[in-house]
GROMACS .gro file of N, CA and C in nm:
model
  378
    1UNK      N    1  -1.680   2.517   0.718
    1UNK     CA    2  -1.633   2.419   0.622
    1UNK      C    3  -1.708   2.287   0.645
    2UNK      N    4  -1.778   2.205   0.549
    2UNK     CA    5  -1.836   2.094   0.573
    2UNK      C    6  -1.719   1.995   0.606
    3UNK      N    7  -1.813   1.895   0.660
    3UNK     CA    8  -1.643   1.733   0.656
    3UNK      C    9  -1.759   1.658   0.560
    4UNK      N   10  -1.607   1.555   0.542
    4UNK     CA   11  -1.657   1.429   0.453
    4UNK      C   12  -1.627   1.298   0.554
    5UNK      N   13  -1.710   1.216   0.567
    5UNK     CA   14  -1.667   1.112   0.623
    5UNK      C   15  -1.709   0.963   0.551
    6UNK      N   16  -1.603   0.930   0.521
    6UNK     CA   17  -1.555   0.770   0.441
    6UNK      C   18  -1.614   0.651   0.502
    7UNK      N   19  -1.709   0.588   0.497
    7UNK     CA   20  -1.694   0.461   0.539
    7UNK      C   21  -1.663   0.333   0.475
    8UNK      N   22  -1.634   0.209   0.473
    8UNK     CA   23  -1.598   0.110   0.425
    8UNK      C   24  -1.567  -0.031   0.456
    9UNK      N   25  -1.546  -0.082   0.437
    9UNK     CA   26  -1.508  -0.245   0.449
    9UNK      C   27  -1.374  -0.282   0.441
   10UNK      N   28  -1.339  -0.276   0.599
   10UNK     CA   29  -1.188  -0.311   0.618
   10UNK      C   30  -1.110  -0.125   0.588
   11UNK      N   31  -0.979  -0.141   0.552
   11UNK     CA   32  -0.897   0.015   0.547
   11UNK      C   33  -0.956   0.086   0.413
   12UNK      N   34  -1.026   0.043   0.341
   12UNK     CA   35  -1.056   0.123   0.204
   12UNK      C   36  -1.045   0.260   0.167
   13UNK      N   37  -1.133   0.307   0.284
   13UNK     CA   38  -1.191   0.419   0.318
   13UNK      C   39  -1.017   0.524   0.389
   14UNK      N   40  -0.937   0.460   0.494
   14UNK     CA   41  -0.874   0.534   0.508
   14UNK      C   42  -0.761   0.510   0.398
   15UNK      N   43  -0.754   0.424   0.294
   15UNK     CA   44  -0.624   0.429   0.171
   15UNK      C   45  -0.680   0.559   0.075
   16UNK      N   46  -0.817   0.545   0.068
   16UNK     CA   47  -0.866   0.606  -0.002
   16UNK      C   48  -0.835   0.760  -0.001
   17UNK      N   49  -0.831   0.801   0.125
   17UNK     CA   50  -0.849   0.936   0.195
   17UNK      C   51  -0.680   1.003   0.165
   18UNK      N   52  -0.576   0.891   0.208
   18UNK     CA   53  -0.503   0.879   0.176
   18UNK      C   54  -0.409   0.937   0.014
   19UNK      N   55  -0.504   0.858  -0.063
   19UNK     CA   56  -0.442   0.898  -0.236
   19UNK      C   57  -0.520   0.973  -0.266
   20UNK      N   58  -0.650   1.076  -0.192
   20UNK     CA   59  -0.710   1.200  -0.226
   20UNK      C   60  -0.565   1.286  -0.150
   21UNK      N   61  -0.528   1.295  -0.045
   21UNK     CA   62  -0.418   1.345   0.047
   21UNK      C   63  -0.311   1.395  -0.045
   22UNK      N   64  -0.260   1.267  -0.105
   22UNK     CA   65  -0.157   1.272  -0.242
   22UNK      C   66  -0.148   1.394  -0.345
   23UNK      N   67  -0.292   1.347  -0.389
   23UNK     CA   68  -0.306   1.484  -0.482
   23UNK      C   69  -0.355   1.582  -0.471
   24UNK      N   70  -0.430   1.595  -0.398
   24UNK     CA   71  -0.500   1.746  -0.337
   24UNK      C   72  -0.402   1.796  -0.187
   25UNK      N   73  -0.319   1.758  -0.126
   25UNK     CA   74  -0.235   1.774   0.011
   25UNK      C   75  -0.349   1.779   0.150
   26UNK      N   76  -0.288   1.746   0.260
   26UNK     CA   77  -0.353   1.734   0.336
   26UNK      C   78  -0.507   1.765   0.364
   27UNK      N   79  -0.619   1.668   0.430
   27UNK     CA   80  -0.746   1.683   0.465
   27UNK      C   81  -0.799   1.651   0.578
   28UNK      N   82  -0.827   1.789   0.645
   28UNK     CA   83  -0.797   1.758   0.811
   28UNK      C   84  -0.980   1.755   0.832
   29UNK      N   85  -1.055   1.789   0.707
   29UNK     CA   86  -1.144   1.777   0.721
   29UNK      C   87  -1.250   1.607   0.667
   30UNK      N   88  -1.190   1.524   0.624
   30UNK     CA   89  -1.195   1.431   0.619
   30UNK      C   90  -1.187   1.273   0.688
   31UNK      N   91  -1.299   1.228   0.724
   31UNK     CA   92  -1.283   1.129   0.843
   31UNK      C   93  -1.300   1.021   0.774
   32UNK      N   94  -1.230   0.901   0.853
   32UNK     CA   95  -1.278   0.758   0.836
   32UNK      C   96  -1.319   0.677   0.912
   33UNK      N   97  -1.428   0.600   0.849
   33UNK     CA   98  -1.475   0.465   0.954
   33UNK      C   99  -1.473   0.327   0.899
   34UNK      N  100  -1.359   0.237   0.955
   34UNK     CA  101  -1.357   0.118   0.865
   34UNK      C  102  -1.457   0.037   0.993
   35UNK      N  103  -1.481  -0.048   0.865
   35UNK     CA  104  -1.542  -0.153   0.904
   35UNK      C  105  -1.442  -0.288   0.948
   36UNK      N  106  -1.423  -0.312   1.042
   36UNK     CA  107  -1.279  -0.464   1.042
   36UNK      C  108  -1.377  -0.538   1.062
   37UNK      N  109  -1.240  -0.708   1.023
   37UNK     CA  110  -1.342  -0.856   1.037
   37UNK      C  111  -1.416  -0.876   1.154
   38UNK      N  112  -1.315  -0.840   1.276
   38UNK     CA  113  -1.401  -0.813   1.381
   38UNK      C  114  -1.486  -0.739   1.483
   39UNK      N  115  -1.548  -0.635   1.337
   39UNK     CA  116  -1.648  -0.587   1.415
   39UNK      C  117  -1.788  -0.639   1.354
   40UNK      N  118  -1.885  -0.589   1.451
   40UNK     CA  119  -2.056  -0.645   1.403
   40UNK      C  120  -2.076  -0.498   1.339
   41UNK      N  121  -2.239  -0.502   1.313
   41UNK     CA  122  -2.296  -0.350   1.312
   41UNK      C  123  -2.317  -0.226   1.418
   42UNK      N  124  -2.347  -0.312   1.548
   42UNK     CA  125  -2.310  -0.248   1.620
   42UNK      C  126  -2.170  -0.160   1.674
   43UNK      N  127  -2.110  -0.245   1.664
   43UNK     CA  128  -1.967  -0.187   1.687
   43UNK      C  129  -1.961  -0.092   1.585
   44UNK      N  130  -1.916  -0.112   1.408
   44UNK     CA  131  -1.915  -0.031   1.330
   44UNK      C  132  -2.036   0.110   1.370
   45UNK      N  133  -2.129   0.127   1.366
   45UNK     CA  134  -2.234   0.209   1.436
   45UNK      C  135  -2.142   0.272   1.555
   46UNK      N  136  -2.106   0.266   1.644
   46UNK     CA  137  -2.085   0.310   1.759
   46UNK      C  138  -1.945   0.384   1.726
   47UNK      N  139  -1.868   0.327   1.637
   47UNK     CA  140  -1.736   0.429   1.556
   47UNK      C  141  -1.783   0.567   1.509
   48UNK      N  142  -1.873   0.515   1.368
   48UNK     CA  143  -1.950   0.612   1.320
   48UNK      C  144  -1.983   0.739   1.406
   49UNK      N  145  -2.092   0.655   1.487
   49UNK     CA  146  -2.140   0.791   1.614
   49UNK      C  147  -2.039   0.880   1.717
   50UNK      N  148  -1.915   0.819   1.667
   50UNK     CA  149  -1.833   0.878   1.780
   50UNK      C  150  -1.738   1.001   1.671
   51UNK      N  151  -1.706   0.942   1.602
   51UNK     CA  152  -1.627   1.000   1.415
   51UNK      C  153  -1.753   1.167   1.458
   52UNK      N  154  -1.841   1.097   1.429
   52UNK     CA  155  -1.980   1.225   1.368
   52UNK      C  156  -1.998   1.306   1.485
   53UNK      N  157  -1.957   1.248   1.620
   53UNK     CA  158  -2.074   1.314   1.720
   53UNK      C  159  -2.024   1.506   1.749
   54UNK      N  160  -1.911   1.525   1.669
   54UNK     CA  161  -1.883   1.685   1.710
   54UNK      C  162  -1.910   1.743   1.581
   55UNK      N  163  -1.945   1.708   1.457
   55UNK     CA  164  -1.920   1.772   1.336
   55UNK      C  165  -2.081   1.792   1.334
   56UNK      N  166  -2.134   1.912   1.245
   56UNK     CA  167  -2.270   1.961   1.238
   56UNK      C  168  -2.305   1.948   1.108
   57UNK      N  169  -2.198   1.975   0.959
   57UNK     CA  170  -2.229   1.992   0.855
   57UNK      C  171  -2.107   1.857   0.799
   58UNK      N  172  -2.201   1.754   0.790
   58UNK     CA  173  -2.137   1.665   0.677
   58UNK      C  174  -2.178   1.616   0.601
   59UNK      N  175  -2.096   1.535   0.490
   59UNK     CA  176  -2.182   1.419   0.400
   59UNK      C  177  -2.055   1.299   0.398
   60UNK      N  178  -2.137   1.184   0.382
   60UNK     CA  179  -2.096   1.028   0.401
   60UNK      C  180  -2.063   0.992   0.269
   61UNK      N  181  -1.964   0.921   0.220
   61UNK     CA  182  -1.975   0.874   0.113
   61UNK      C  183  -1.895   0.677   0.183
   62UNK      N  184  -1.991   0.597   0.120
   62UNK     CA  185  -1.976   0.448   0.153
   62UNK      C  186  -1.936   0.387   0.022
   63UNK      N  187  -1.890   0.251   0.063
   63UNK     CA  188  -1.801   0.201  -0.035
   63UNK      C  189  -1.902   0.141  -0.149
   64UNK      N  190  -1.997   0.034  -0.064
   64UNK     CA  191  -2.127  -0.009  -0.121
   64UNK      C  192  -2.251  -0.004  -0.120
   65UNK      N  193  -2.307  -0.003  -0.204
   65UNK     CA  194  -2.471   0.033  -0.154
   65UNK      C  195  -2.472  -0.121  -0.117
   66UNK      N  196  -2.558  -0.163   0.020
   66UNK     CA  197  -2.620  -0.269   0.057
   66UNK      C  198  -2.525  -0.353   0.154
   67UNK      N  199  -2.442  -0.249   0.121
   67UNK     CA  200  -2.307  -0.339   0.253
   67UNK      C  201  -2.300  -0.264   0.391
   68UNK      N  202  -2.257  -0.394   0.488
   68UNK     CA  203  -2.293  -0.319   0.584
   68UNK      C  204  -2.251  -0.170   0.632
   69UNK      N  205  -2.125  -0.121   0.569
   69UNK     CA  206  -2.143   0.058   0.677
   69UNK      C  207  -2.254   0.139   0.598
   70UNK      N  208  -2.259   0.112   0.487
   70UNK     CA  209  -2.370   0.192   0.372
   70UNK      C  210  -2.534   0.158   0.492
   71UNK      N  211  -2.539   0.046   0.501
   71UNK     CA  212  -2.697   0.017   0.596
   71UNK      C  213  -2.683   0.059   0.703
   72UNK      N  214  -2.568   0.070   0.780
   72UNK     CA  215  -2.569   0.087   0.936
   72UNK      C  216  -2.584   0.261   0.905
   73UNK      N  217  -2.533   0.337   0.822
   73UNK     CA  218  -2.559   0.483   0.807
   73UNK      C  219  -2.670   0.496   0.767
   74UNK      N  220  -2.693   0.405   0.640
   74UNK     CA  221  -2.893   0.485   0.620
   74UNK      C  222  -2.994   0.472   0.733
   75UNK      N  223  -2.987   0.366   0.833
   75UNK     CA  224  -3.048   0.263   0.939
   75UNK      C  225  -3.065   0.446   1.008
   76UNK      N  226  -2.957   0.540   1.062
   76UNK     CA  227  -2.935   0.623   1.124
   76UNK      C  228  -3.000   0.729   1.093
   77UNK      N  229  -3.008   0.726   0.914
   77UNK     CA  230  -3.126   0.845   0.889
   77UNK      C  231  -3.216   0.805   0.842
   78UNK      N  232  -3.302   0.671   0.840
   78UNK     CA  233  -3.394   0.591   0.900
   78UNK      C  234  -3.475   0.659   0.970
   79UNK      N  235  -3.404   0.657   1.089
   79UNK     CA  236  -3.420   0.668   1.233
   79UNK      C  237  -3.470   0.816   1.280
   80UNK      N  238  -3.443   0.902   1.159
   80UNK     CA  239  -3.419   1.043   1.180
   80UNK      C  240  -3.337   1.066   1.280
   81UNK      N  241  -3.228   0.997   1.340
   81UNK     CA  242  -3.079   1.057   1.443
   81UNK      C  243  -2.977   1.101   1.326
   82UNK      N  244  -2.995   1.140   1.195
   82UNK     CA  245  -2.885   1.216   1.174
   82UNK      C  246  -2.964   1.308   1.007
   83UNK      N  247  -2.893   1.432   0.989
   83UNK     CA  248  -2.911   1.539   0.846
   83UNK      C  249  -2.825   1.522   0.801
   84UNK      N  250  -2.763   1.437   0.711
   84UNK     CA  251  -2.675   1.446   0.622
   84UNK      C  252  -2.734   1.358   0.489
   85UNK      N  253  -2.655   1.367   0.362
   85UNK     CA  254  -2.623   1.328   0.267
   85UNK      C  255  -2.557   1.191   0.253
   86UNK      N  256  -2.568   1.089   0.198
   86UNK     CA  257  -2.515   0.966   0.181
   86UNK      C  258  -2.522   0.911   0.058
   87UNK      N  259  -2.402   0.910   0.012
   87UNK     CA  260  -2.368   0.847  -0.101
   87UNK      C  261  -2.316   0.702  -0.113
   88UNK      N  262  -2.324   0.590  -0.235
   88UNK     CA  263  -2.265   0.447  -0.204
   88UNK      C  264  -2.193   0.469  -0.342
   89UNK      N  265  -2.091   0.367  -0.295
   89UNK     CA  266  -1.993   0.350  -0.461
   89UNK      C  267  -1.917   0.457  -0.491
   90UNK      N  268  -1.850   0.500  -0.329
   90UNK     CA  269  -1.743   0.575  -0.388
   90UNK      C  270  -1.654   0.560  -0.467
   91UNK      N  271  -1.575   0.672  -0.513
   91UNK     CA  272  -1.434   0.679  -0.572
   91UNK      C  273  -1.346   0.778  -0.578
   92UNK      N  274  -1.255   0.794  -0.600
   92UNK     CA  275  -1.138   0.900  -0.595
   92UNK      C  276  -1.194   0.989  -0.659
   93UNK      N  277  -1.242   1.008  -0.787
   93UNK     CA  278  -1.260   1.136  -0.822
   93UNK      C  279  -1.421   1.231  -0.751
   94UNK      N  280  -1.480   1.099  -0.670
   94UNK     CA  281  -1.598   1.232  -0.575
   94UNK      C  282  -1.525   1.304  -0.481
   95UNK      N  283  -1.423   1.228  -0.408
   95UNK     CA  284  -1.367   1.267  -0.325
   95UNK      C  285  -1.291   1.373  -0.392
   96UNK      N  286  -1.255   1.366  -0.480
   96UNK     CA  287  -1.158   1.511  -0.538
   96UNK      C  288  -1.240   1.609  -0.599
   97UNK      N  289  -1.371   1.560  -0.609
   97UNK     CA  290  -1.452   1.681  -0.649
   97UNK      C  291  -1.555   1.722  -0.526
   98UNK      N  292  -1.542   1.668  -0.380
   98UNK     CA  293  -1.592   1.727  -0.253
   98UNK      C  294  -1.463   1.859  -0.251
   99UNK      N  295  -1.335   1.802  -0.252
   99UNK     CA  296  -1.272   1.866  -0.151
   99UNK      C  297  -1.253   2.004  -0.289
  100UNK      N  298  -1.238   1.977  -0.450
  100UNK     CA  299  -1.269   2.137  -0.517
  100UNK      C  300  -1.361   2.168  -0.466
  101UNK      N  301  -1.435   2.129  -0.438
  101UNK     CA  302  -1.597   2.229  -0.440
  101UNK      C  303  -1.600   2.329  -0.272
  102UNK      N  304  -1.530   2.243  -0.196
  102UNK     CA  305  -1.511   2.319  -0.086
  102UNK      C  306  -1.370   2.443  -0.062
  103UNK      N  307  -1.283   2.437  -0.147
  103UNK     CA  308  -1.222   2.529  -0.216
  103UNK      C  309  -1.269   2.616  -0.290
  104UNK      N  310  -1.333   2.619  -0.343
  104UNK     CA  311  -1.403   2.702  -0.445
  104UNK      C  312  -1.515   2.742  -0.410
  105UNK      N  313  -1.566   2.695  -0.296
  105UNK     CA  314  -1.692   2.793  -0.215
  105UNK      C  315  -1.790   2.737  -0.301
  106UNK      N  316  -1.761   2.634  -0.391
  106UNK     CA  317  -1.967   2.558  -0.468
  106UNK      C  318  -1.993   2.408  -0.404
  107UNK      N  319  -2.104   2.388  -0.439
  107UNK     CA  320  -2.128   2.243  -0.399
  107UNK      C  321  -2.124   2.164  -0.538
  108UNK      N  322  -2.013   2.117  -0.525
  108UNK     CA  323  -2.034   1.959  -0.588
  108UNK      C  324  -2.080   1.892  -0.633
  109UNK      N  325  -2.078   1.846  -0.768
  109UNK     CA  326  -2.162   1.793  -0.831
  109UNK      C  327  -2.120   1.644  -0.840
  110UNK      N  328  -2.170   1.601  -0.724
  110UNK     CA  329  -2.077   1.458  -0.641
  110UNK      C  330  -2.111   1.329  -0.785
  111UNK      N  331  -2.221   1.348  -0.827
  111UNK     CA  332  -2.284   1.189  -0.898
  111UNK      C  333  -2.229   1.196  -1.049
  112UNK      N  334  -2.240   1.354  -1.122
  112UNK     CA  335  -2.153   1.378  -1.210
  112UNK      C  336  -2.036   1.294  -1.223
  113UNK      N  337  -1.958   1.410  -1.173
  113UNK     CA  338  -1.823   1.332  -1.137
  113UNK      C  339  -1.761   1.227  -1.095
  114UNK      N  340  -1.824   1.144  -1.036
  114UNK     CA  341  -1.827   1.019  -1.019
  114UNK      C  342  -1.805   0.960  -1.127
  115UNK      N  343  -1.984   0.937  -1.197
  115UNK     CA  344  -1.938   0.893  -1.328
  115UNK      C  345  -1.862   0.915  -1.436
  116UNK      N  346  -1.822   1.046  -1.454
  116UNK     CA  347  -1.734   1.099  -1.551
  116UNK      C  348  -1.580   1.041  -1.528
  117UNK      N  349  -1.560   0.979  -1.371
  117UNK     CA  350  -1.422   0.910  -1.371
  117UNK      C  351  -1.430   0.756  -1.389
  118UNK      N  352  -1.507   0.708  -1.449
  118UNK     CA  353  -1.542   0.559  -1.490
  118UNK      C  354  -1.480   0.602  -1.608
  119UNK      N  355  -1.415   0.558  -1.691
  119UNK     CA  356  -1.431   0.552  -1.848
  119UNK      C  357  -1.295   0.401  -1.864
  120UNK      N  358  -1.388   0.375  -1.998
  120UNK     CA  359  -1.359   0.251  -2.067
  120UNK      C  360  -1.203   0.350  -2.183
  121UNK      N  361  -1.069   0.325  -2.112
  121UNK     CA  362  -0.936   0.354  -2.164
  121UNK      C  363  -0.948   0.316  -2.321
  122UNK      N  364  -0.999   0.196  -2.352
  122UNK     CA  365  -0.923   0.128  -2.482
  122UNK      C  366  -1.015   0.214  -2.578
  123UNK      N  367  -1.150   0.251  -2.575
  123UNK     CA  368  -1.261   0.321  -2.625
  123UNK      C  369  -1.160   0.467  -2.701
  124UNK      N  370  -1.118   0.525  -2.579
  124UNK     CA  371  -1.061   0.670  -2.620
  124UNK      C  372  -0.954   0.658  -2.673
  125UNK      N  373  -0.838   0.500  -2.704
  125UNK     CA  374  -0.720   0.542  -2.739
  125UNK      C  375  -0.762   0.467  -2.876
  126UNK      N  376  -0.879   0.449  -2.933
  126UNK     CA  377  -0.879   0.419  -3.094
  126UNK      C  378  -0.981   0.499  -3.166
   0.00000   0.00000   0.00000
């Protein structure tokens, strides 16, 4: 089974994980790494590496592209110290379309779906 691991700025990442939890029920395969006020990059980095250091098959999804856990993870496959996937600008519905796709034995059509859960409400109700 692959994991997913959340990173973010401040609890985001674990509320987030949270109201995927809600509607899909428990995800034991799902990790988080917040970023708090008082950590640097380093510190955040050294969470990360500890979150990742037993799992073999994952993918990252970050809150922002250009913020720091999004740089401190690319910095890592940069570096070539890690094979995974990294996504920025998460949202609830990638996360609900990681954890179908790992139910259903397909991969995910993470960027799709993403965008397909943006939509402008007032558009569709006239």
């Amino acid at each position: 089974m692959s994991e997913l691991v959340l990173v973010s700025h401040g609890q985001f990442c674990t509320e987030l994980k949270k109201s995927a939890e809600m509607i899909m029920g428990p995800q034991d395969n799902i990790h988080t790494v917040e970023l708090l006020p008082s950590d640097g990059p380093d510190d955040f980095r050294g969470k990360f590496e500890q979150i990742t250091a037993g799992l073999s098959d994952f993918t990252v999804f970050a809150d922002l592209m250009g913020g720091t856990p999004c740089n401190v993870v690319a910095r890592i496959l940069m570096e070539g110290k890690g094979s995974f996937d990294l996504y920025a600008g998460m949202n609830l519905p990638m996360i609900i379309s990681f954890i179908n796709g790992e139910m259903v034995g397909m991969a995910p059509n993470i960027l799709d779906d993403a965008k397909a859960g943006i939509v402008h409400v007032n558009d569709m109700l006239s």
